[in-house]
Tab-separated table of C-alpha atoms and ligand atoms in Angstrom:
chain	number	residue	atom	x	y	z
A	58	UNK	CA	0.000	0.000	0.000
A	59	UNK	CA	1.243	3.338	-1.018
A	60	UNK	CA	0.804	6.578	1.264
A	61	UNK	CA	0.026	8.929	-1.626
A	62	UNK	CA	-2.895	9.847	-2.946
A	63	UNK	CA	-4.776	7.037	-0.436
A	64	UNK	CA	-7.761	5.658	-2.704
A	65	UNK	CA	-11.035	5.358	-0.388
A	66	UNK	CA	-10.115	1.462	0.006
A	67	UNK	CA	-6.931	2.359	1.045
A	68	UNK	CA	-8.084	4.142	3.819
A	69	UNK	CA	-10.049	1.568	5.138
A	70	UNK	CA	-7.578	-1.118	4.790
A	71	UNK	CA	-5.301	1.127	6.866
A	72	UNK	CA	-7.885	1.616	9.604
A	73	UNK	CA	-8.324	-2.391	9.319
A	74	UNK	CA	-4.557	-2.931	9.860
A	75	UNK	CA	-3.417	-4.820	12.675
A	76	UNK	CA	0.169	-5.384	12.228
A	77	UNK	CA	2.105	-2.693	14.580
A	78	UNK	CA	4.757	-2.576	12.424
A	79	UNK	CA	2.762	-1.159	9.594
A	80	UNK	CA	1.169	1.041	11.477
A	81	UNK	CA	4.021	2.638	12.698
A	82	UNK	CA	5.007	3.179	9.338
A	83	UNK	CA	1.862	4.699	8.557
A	84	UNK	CA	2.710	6.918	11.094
A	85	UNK	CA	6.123	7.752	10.233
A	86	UNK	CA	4.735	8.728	6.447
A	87	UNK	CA	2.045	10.972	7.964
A	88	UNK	CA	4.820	12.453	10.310
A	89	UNK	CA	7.167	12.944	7.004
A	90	UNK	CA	4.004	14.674	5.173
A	91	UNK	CA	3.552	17.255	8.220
A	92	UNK	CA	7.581	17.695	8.426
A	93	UNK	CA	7.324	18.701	4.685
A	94	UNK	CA	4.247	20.605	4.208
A	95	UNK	CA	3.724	22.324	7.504
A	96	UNK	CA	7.236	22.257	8.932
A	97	UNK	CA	8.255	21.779	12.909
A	98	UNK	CA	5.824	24.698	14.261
A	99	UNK	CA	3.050	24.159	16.647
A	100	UNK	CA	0.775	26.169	16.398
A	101	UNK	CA	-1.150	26.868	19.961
A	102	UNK	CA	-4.536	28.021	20.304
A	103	UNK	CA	-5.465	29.616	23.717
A	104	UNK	CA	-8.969	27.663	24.396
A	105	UNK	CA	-11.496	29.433	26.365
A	106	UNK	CA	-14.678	27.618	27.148
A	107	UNK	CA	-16.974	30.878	27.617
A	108	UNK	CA	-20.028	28.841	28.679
A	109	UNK	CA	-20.983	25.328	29.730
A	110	UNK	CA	-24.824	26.176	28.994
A	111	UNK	CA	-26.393	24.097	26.220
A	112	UNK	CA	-29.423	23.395	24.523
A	113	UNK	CA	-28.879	20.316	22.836
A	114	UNK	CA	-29.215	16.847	23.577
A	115	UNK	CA	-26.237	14.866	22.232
A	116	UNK	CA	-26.494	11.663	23.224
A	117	UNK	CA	-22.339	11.782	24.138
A	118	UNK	CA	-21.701	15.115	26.121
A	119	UNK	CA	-21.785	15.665	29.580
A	120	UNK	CA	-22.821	19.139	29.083
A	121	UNK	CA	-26.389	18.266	27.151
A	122	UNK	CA	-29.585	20.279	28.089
A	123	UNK	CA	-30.989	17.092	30.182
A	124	UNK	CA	-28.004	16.777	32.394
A	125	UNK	CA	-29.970	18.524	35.542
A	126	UNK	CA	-26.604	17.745	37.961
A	127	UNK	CA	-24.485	20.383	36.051
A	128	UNK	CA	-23.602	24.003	37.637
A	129	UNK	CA	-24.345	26.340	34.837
A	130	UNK	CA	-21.619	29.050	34.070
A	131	UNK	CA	-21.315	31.895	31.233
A	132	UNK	CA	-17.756	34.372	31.357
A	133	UNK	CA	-18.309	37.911	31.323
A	134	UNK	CA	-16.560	39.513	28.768
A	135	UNK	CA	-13.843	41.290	30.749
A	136	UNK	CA	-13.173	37.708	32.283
A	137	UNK	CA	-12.845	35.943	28.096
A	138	UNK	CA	-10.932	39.479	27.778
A	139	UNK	CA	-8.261	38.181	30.854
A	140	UNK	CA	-8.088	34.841	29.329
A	141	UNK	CA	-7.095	36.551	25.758
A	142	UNK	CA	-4.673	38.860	27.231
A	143	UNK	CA	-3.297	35.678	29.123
A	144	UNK	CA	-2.926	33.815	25.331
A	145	UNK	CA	-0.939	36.539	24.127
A	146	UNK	CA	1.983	36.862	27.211
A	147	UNK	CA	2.702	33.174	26.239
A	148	UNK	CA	3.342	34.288	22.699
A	149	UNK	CA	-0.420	32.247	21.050
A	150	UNK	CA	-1.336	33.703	17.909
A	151	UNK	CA	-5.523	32.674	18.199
A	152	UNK	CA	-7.725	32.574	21.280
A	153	UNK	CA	-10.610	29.751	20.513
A	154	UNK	CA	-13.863	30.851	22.243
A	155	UNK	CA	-16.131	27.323	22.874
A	156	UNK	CA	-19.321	26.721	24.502
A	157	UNK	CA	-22.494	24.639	24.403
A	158	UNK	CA	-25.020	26.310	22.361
A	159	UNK	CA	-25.982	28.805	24.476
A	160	UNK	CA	-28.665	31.051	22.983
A	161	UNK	CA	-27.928	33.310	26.605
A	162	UNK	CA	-25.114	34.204	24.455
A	163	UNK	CA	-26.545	36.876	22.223
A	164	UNK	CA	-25.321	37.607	18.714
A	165	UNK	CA	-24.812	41.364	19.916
A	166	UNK	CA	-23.043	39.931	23.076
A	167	UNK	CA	-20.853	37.675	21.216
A	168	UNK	CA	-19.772	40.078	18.758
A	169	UNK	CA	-18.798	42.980	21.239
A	170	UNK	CA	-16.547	40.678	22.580
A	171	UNK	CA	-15.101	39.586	19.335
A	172	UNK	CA	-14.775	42.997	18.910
A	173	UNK	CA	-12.938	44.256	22.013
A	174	UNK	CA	-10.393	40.917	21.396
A	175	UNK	CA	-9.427	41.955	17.864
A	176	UNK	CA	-8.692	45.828	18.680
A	177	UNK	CA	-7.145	45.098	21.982
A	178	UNK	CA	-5.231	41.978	20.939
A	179	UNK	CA	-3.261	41.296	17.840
A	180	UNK	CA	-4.679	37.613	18.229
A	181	UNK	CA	-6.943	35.664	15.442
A	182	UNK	CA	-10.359	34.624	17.020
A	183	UNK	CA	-11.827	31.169	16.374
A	184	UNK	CA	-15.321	30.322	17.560
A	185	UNK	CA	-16.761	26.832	18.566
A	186	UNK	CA	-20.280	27.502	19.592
A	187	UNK	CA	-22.451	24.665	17.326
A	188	UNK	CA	-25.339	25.290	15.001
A	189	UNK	CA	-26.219	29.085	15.415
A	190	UNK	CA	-28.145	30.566	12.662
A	191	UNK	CA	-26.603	31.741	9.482
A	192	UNK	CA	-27.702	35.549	10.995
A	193	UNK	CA	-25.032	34.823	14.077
A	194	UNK	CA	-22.343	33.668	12.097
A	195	UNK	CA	-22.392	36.703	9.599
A	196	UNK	CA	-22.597	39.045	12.519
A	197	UNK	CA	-19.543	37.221	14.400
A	198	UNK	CA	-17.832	36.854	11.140
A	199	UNK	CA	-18.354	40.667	10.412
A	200	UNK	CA	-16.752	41.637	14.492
A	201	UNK	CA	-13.882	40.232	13.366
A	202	UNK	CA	-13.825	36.541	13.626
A	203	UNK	CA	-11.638	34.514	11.962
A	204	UNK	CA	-12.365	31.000	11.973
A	205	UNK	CA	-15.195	28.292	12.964
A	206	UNK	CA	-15.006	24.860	13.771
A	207	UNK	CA	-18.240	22.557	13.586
A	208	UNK	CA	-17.248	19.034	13.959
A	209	UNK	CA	-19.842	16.501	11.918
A	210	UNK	CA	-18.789	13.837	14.080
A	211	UNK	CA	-20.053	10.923	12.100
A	212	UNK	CA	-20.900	11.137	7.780
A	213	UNK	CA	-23.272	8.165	8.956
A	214	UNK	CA	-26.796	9.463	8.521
A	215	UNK	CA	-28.412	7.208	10.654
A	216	UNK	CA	-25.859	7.252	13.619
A	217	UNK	CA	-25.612	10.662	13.508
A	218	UNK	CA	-29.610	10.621	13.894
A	219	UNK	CA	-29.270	8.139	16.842
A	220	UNK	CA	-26.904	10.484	18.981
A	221	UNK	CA	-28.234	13.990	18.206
A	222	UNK	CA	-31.595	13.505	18.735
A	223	UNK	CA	-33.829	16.948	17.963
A	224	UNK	CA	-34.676	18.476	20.969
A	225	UNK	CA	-38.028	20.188	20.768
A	226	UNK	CA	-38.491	23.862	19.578
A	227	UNK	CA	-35.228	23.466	17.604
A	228	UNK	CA	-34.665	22.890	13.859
A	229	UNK	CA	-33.320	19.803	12.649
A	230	UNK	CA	-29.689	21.139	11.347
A	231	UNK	CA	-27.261	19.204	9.157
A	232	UNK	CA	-23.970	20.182	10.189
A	233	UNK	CA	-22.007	19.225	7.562
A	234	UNK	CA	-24.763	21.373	5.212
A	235	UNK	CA	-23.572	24.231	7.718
A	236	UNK	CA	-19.505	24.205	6.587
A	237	UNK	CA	-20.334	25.269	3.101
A	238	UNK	CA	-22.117	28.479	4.497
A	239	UNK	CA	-19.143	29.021	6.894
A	240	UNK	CA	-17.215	28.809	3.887
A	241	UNK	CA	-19.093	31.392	1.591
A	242	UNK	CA	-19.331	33.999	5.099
A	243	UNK	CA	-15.052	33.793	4.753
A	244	UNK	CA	-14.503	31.486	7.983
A	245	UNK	CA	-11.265	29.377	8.094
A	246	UNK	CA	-13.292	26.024	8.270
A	247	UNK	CA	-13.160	23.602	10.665
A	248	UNK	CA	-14.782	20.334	11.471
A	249	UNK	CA	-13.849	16.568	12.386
A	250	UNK	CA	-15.517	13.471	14.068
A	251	UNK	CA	-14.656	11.408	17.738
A	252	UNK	CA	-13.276	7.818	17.279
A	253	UNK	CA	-14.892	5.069	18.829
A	254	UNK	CA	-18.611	6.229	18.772
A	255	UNK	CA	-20.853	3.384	19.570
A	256	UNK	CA	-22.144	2.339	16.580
A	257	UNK	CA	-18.976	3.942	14.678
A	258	UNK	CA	-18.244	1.429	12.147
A	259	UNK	CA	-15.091	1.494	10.455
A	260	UNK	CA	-16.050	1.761	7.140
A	261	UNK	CA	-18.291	4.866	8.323
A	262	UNK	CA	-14.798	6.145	9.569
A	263	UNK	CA	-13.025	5.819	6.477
A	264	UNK	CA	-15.769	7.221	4.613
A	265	UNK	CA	-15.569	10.626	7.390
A	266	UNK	CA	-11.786	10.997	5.950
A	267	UNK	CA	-12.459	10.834	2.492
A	268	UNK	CA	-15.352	13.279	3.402
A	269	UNK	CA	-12.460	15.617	4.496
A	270	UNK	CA	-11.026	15.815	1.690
A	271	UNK	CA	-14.129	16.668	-0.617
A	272	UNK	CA	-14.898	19.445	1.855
A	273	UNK	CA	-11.142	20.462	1.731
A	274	UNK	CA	-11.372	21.429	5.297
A	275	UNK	CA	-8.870	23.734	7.028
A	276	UNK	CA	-8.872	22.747	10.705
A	277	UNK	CA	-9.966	18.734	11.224
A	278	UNK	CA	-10.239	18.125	15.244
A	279	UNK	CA	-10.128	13.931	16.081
A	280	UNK	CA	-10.593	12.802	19.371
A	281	UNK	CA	-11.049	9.123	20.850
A	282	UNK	CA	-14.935	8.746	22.147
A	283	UNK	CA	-14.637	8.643	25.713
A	284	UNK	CA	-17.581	7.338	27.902
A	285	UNK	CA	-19.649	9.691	30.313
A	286	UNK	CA	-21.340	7.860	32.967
A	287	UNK	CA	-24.686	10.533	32.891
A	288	UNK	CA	-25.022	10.168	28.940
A	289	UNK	CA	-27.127	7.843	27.201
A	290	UNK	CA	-24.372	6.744	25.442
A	291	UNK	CA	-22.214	6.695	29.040
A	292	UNK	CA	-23.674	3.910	31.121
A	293	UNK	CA	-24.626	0.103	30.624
A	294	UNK	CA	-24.446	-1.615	27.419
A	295	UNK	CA	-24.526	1.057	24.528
A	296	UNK	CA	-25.637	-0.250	21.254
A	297	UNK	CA	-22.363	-1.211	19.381
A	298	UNK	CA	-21.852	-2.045	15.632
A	299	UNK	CA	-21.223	-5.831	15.253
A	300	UNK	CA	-17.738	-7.437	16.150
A	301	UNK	CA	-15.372	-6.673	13.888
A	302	UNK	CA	-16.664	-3.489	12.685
A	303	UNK	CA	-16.859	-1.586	15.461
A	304	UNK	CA	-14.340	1.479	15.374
A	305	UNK	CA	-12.151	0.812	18.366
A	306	UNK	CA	-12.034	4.180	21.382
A	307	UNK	CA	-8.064	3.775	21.556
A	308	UNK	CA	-5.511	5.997	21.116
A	309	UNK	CA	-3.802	3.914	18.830
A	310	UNK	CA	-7.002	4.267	16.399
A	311	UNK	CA	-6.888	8.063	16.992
A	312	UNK	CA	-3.283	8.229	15.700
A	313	UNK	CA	-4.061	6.257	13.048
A	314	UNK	CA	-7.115	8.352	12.134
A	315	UNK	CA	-4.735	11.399	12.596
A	316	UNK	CA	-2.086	10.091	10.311
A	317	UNK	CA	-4.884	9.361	7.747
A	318	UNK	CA	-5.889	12.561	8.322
A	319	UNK	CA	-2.932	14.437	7.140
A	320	UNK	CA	-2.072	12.405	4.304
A	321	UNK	CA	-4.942	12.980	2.490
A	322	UNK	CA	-5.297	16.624	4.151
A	323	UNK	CA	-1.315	17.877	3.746
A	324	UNK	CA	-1.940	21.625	4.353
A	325	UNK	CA	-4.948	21.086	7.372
A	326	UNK	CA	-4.177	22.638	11.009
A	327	UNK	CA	-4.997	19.188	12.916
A	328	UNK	CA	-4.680	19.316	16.590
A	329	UNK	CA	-3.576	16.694	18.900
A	330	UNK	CA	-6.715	16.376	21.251
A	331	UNK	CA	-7.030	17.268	25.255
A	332	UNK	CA	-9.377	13.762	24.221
A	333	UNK	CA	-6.204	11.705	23.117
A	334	UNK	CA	-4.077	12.745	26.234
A	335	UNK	CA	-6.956	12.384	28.088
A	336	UNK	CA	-7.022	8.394	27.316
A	337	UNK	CA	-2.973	8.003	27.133
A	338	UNK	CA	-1.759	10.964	29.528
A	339	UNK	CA	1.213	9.600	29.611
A	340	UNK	CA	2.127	9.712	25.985
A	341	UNK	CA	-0.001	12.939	26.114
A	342	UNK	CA	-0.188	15.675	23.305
A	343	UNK	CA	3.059	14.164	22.092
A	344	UNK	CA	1.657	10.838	20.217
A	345	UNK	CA	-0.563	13.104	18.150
A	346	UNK	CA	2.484	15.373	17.597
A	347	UNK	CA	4.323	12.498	16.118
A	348	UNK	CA	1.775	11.482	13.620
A	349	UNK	CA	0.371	14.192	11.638
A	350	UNK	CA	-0.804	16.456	14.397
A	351	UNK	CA	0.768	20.403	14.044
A	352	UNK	CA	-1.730	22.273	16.307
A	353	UNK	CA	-2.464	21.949	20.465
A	354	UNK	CA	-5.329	23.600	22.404
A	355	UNK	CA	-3.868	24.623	26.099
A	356	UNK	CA	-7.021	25.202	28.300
A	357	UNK	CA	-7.227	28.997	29.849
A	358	UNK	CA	-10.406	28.637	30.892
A	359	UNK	CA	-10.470	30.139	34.787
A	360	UNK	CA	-10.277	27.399	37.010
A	361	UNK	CA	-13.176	27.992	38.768
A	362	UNK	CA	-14.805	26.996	36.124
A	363	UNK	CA	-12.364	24.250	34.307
A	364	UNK	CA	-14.121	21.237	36.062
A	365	UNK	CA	-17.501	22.803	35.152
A	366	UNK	CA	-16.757	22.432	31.399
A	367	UNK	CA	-17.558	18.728	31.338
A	368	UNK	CA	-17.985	17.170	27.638
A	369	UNK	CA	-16.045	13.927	29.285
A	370	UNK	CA	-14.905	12.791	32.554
A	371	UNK	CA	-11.333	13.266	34.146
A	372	UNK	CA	-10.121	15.450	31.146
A	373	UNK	CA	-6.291	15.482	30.732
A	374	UNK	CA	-4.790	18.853	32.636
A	375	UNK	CA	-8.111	20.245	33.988
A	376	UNK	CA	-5.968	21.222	37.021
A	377	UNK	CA	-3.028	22.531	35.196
A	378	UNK	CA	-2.219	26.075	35.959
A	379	UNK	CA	-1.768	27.390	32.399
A	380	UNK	CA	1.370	28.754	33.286
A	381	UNK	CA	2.544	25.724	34.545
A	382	UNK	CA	0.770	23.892	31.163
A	383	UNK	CA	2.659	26.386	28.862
A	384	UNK	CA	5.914	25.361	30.184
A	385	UNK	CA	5.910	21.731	30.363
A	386	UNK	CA	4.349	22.387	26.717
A	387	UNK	CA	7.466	24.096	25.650
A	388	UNK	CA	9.768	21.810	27.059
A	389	UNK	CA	8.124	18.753	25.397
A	390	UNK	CA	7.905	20.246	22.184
A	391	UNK	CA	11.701	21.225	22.631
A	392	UNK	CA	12.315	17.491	23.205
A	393	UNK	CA	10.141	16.507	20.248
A	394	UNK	CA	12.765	18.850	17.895
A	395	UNK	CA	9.527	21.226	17.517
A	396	UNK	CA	9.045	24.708	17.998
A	397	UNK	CA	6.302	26.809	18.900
A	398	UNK	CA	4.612	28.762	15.781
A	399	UNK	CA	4.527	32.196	15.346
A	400	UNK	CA	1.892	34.512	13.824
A	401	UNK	CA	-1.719	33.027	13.759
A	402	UNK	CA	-1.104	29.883	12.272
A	403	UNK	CA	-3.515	30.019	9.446
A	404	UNK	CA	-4.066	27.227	7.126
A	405	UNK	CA	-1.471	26.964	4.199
A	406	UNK	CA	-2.009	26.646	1.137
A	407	UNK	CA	0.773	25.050	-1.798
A	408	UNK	CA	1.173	26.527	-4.832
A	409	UNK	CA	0.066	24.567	-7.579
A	410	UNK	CA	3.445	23.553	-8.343
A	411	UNK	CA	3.682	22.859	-4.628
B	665	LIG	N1	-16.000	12.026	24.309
B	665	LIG	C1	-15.155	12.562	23.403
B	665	LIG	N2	-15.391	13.703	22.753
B	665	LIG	C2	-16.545	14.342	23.015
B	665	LIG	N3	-17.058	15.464	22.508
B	665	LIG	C3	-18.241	15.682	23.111
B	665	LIG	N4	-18.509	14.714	23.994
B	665	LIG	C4	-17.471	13.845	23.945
B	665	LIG	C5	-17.169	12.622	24.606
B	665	LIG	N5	-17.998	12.083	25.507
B	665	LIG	C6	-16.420	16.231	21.447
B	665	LIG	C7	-17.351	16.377	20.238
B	665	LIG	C8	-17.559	17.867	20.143
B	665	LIG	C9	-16.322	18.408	20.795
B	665	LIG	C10	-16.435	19.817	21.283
B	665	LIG	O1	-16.110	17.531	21.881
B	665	LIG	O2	-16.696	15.889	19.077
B	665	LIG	O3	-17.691	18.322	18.808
């Protein structure tokens, strides 16, 4: 099997391969591929998750509408304004604003903030806040913002019908019909699935990665599936696809899925996930590093309200100080023979000759 132009069979024989040895050289070709198209930088992305209110009911998440047990919390923009001014003393070049989707965040709201950020901070401003109408997203995109990402988890219709049920008094949305429109408002574009999903088949998977490619994304975020216990997906038996078939939660999938990733995505921004560390910490942010990952998230959400943010349980570094994150971050990227990007780390494009 070559490692070029990776036919759709391709991928799924890779995701089907069990001999470590070849997947390590998967890996090492994916690793060679980021070395050559996107160089040794990391880019880092201050993460701020603004608010952990959510109207949604996503069969996965720990922070869905139903879950009754969660405190609530929304930042006040001088507080996301801290965080920002905190990204840019450790030298980030974006600030990623997340939250449920929160409709106590106002368009007007949202874009003041925006606002304030990009005349009081030289920083790029990526948003994460789900399926807000098309009137939201021009407004945000017009204060300034940069980039959006929208993961589509799953190109399986039906699963992705099984796990984001509609709740009631909202529209059903397609989120991959929602990229294209980020695309035409001028949004960097960003999207990507988890790994492991019950009823994630592999095939499904391989099908998501070819997807990424036809949508020529510029950001693709890929974390391992990781159980909550007060999800419907969480507890007991959840419905799996049949033996064999099922897509594996590991983080030896994710890597694979990562190094699949930027072979047939050379110039994407892919992270390596707080979800990956979170199920290897010890290997942490550096196995995604290694194979095809150029981009990490460090948390500066106040920790007050770190715990509060709750997609998934015991998520990797929720007690870091970012301070303390930001060093140890430096010193294993130092170790790796990486360096920390500079500027905002927008997607690159080859010239056609490229
Ligand atoms: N495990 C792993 N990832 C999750 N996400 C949400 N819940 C979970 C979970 N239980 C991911 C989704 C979402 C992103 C913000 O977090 O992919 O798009």
């Amino acid at each position: 099997m070559s490692f070029t132009n990776l036919q759709d069979h391709e991928i799924l024989a890779w995701l089907r391969e069990e001999d470590g040895a070849r997947v390590r050289e998967l890996w090492q070709a994916a690793d060679a591929v980021r070395a050559e198209v996107v160089g040794p930088q990391v880019h880092l992305r201050g993460l701020i998750e603004i608010s952990n209110y959510c109207c949604r009911e996503c069969a996965y998440c720990g922070l869905r509408a139903p879950a009754r047990d969660v405190a609530r919390y929304r930042m006040t923009a001088d507080e996301i304004l801290a965080a920002a001014r905190q990204a840019v003393s450790f030298g980030y070049g974006t600030v990623v604003m997340q939250a449920g989707e929160d409709y106590g965040i106002t368009r007007e709201a949202l874009a003041g903030t925006i606002r304030r950020i990009k005349a009081e901070t030289p920083l790029a401003v990526t948003l994460s806040m789900g399926e807000r109408p098309e009137e939201d997203l021009a407004a945000w995109r017009e204060a300034g913002a940069d980039r959006y990402l929208l993961r589509f988890e799953t190109s399986d219709a039906e699963l992705y019908r099984r796990i984001h049920p509609t709740p009631p008094g909202r529209a059903h949305r397609d989120r991959i019909a929602v990229l294209p429109v980020l695309r035409k408002l001028g949004y960097e574009v960003g999207s990507g699935v988890m790994i492991g999903t019950p009823g994630q088949t592999v095939a499904s998977l391989a099908r998501d990665i070819a997807l990424f490619r036809a949508l020529d994304l510029d950001m693709i975020g890929e974390g391992p599936f990781i159980a909550h216990p007060d999800t419907p997906l969480g507890g007991g038996a959840p419905r799996t696809a049949p033996e064999g078939e099922q897509v594996p939660d590991s983080a030896r999938m994710t890597c694979s899925v990562l190094a699949l990733t930027r072979l047939v995505c050379p110039e994407a921004n892919i992270p390596s996930t707080t979800a990956l560390a979170t199920v290897d910490p010890i290997a942490g942010h550096e196995q995604g590093l290694r194979c095809g990952a150029n981009v990490v998230m460090p948390n500066l959400t106040p920790g007050r309200y770190r715990a509060l943010y709750s997609i998934y349980p015991d998520k990797e570094g929720i007690h870091d100080d970012p301070q303390v994150f930001h060093e140890r971050l430096l010193a294993r990227l130092h170790a790796l023979g990486r360096e920390p990007g500079a500027g905002p780390g927008n997607r690159i494009r080859r010239t056609a000759a490229g």
